[in-house]
Short mmCIF file of C-alpha atoms and ligand atoms in Angstrom, two decimals:
data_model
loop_
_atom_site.label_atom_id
_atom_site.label_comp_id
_atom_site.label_asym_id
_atom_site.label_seq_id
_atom_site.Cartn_x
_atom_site.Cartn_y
_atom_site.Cartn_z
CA UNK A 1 -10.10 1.08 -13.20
CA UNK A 2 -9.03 -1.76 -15.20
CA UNK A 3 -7.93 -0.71 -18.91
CA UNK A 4 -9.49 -3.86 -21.17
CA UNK A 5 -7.09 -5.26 -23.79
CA UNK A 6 -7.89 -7.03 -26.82
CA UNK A 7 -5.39 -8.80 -29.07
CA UNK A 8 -5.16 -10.20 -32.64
CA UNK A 9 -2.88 -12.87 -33.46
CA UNK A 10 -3.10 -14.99 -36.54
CA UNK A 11 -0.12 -17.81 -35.36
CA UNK A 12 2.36 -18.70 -32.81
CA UNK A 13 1.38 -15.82 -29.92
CA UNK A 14 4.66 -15.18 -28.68
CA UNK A 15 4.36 -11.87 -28.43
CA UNK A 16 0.71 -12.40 -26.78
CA UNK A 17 2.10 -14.41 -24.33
CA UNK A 18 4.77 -12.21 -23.37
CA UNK A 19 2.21 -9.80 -22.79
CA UNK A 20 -0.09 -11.85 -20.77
CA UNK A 21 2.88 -13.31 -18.82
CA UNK A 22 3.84 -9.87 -17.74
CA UNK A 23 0.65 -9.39 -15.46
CA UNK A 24 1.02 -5.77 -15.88
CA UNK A 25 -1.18 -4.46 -13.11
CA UNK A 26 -4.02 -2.16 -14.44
CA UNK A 27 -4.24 -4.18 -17.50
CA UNK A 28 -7.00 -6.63 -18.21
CA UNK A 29 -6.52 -9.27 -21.13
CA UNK A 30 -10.25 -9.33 -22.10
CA UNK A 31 -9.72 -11.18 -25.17
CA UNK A 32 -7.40 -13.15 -27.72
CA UNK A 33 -8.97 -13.04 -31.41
CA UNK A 34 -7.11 -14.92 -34.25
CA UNK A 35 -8.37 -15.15 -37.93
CA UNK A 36 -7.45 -18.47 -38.16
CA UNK A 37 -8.89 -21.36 -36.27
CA UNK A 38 -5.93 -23.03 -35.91
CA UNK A 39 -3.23 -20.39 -34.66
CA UNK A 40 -1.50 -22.09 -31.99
CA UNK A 41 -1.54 -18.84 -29.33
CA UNK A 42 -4.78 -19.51 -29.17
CA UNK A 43 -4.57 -23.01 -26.74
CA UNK A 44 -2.42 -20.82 -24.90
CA UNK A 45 -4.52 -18.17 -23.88
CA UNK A 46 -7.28 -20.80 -23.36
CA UNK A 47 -5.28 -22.33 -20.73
CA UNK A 48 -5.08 -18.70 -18.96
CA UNK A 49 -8.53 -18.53 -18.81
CA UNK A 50 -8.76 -15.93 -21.32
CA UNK A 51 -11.88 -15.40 -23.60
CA UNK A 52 -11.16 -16.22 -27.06
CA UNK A 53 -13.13 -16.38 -30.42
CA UNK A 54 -12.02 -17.04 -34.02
CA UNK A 55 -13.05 -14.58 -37.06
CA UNK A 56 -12.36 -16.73 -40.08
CA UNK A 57 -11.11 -14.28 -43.15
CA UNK A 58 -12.19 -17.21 -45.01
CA UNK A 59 -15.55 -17.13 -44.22
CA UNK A 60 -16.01 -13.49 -46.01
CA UNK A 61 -16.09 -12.39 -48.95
CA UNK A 62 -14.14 -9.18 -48.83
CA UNK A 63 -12.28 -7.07 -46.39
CA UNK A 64 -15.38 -4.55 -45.87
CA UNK A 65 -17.10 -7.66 -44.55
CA UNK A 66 -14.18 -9.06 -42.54
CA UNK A 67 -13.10 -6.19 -40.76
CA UNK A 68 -16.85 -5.12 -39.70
CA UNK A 69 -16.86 -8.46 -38.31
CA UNK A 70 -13.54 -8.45 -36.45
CA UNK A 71 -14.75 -4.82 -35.26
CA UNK A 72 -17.84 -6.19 -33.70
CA UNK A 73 -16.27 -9.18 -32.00
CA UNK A 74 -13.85 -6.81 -30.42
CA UNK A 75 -15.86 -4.24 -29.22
CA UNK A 76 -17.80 -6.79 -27.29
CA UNK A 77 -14.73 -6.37 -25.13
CA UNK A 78 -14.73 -2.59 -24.72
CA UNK A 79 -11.39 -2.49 -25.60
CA UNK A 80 -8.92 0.68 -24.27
CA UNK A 81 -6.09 -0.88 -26.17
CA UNK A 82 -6.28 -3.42 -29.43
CA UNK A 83 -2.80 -4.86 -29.87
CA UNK A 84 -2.07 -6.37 -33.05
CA UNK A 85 0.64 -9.73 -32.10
CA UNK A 86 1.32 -11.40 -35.24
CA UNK A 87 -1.85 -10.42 -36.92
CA UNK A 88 -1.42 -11.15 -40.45
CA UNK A 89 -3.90 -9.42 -42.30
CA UNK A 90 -3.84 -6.02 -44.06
CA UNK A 91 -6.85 -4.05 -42.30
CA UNK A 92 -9.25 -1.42 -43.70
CA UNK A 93 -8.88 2.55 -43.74
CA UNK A 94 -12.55 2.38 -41.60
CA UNK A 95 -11.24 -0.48 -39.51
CA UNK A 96 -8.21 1.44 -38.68
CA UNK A 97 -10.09 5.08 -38.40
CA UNK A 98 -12.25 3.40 -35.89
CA UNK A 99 -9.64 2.42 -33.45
CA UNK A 100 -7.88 5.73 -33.84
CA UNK A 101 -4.83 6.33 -30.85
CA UNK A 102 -5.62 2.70 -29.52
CA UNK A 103 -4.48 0.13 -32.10
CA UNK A 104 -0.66 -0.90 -31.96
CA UNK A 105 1.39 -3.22 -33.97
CA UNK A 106 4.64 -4.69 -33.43
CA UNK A 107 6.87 -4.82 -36.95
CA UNK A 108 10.08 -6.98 -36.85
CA UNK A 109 12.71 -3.97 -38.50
CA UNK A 110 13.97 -0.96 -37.62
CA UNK A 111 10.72 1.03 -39.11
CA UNK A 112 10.60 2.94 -41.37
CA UNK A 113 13.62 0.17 -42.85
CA UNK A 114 11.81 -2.99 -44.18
CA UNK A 115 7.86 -2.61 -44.15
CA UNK A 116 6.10 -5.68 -44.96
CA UNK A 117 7.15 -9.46 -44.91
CA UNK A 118 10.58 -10.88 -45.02
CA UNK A 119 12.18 -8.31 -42.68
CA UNK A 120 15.26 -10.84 -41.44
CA UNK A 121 16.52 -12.00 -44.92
CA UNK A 122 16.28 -7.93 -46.45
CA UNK A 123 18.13 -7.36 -43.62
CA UNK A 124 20.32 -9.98 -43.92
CA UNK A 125 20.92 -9.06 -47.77
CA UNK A 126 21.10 -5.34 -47.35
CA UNK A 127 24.02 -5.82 -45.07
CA UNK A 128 22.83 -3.11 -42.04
CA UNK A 129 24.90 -3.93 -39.13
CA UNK A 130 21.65 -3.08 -36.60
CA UNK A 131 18.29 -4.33 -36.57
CA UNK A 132 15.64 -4.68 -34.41
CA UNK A 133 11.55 -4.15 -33.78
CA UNK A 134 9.25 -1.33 -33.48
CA UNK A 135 6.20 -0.80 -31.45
CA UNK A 136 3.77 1.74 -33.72
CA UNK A 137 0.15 2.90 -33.96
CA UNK A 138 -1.44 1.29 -36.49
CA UNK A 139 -2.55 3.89 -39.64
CA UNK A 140 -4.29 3.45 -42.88
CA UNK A 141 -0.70 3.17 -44.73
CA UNK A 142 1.08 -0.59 -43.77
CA UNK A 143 3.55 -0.43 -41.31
CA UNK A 144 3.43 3.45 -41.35
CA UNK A 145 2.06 4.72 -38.15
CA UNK A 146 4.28 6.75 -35.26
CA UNK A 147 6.47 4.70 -34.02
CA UNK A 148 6.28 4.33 -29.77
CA UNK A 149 9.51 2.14 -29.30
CA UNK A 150 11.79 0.84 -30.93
CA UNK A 151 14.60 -1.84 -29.88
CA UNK A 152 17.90 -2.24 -31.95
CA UNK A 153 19.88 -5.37 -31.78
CA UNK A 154 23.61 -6.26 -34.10
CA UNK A 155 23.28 -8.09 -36.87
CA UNK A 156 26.67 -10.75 -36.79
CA UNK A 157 28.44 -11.63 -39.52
CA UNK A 158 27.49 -15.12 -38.99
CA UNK A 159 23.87 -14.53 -38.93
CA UNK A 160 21.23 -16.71 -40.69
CA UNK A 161 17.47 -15.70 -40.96
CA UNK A 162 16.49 -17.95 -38.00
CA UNK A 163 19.26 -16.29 -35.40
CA UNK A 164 18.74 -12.71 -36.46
CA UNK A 165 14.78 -13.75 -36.11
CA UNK A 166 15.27 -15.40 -32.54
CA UNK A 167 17.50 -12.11 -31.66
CA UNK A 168 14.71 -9.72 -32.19
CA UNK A 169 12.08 -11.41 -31.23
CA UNK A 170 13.69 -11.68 -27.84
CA UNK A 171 13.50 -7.99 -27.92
CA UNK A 172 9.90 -7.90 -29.28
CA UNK A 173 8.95 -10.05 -25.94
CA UNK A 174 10.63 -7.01 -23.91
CA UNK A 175 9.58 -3.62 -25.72
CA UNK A 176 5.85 -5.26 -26.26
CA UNK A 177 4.76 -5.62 -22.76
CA UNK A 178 6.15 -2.28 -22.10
CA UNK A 179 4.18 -0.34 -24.42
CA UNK A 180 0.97 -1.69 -22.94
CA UNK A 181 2.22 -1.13 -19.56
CA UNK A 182 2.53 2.41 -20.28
CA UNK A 183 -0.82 2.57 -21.73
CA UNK A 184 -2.29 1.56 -18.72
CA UNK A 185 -0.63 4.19 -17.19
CA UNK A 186 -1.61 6.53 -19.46
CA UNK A 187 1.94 7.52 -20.89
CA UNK A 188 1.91 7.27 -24.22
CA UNK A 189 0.57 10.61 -26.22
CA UNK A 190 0.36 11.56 -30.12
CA UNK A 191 1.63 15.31 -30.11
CA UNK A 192 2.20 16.07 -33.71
CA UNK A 193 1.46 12.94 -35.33
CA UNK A 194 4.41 11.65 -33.10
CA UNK A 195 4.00 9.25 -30.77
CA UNK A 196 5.42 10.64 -26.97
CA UNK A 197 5.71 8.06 -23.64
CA UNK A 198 5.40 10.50 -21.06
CA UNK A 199 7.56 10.54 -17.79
CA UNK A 200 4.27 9.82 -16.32
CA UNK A 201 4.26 12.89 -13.68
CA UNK A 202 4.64 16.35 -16.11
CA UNK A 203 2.35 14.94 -18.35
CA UNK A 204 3.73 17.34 -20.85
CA UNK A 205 7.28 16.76 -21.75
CA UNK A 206 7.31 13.21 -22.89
CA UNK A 207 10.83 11.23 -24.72
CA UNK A 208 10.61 8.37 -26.49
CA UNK A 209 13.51 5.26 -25.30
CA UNK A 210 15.91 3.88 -27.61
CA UNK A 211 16.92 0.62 -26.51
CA UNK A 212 19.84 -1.52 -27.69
CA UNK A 213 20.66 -5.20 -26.51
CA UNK A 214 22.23 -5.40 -23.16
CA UNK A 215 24.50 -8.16 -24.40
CA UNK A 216 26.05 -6.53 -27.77
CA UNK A 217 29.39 -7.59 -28.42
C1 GRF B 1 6.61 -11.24 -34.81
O1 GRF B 1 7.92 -11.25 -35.29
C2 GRF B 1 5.96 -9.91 -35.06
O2 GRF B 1 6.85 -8.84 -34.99
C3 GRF B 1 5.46 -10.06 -36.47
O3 GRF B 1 5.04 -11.40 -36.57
C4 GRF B 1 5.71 -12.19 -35.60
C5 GRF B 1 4.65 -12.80 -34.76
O4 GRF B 1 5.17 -13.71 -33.82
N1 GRF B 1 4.44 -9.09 -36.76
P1 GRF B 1 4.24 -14.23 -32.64
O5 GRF B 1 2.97 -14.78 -33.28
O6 GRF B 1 3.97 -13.09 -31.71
O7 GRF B 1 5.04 -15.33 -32.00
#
C-alpha cells in the first residue's frame, strides 16, 4: 500500500522538489500546503499534478486557530508522513502531539549546534570547521526532536553565507528524500526517545548514518 505524504513549505520548495523528484516507490505525494499564497514551490508542485491548498497564517487570529486549520487541511490527505520543507512557522504543542512519530523537519546545522534562523552566518562567525543539516522529528521544543540523519559538510576558509548555504543545501536535497524513503519502508523507529533507521530485515538492531560530503578537500 501506498504511504500518503503531505508537505509544508512556506517558500522556494527545494527541498519539496527534491523529494518529489526522487519518485521513491511506495510513496505518494498527496499534497503540498504552504502558509503563504505566494511561496514559489507551490507552481512547482502544480505542474506535477500534485494537490495543493494555501492556509493563510494571516487569515487567523492566533496559532490555536491556525494550526487547527492546517491540521484539518492535512488530514484530508490521510497523511503517514507530514514533512515540514521550509515551513516557517513555529507550530503548537497540540499540533505537534497530534502528529506524534510522523512529522519531520529538516534544520540547516549540525543539530543540536544552531537552532533557529541564521544557521550559515553563526556558523560562519563561530568559526566550526563542519557544518551541515539534520533530518529530526518534530517535538513541542523548536528544533529539538531526535535527530534521524544528519549530513556534515567543511566549512572553507573562503566561505560566505551564500556558498556555505548552497553547500548544505545540496546535502539537504540528498539526506531529505532518504528519510522518507525509509519511511515508506518502514525503517525508521523511536527506541528511547532516539530516533533508529533500521537495516530493514532484523527489525531490531537499527544505526543511524553519518554522512560527510563525497567531495571534501
Ligand atoms: C532549507 O535550508 C531548510 O533546511 C530550512 O529552510 C530552507 C528551505 O529551503 N528549514 P526550500 O524552501 O526547501 O528550498
Amino acid at each position: 500500500m501506498n504511504k500518503n505524504i503531505v508537505i509544508l513549505i512556506s517558500g522556494r520548495g527545494s527541498n519539496m522538489e527534491a523529494i518529489v523528484r526522487s519518485a521513491i516507490p511506495g510513496a505518494h505525494i498527496a499534497a503540498v500546503i504552504a502558509n503563504r499564497p505566494d511561496a514559489a514551490g507551490l507552481d512547482f508542485a502544480n505542474r506535477h499534478g500534485i494537490a495543493t491548498a494555501v492556509v493563510d497564517h494571516k487569515a487567523y487570529a492566533n496559532r490555536e486557530t491556525f494550526d487547527a486549520a492546517l491540521a484539518e487541511a492535512i488530514d484530508t490527505h490521510a497523511p503517514h508522513l507530514v514533512v515540514l520543507a521550509g515551513f516557517m512557522r513555529v507550530l503548537t504543542a497540540r499540533f505537534v502531539a497530534h502528529y506524534t512519530g510522523r512529522l519531520i523537519n529538516i534544520h540547516p546545522s549540525l543539530l543540536p549546534a544552531f537552532p533557529g534562523l541564521h544557521t550559515h552566518a553563526r556558523a560562519l562567525e563561530s568559526g566550526v570547521k563542519l557544518h551541515g543539516a539534520s533530518v529530526h522529528f518534530v517535538t513541542a521544543d523548536l528544533d529539538c526532536g531526535p535527530i534521524i540523519i544528519q549530513a556534515a559538510v567543511p566549512v572553507r576558509d573562503d566561505d560566505d553565507e551564500q556558498s556555505l548555504a548552497a553547500r548544505v543545501l545540496a546535502q539537504e536535497h540528498r539526506i531529505y528524500p532518504q528519510t522518507v524513503r525509509w519511511f515508506v519502508d518502514d525503517r525508521v523507529v523511536l527506541v528511547d526517545g532516539r530516533a533508529r533507521v533500521t537495516n530493514g530485515q532484523s527489525g531490531a538492531e537499527g544505526w543511524t548514518v553519518p554522512l560527510t560530503e563525497a567531495d571534501s578537500p
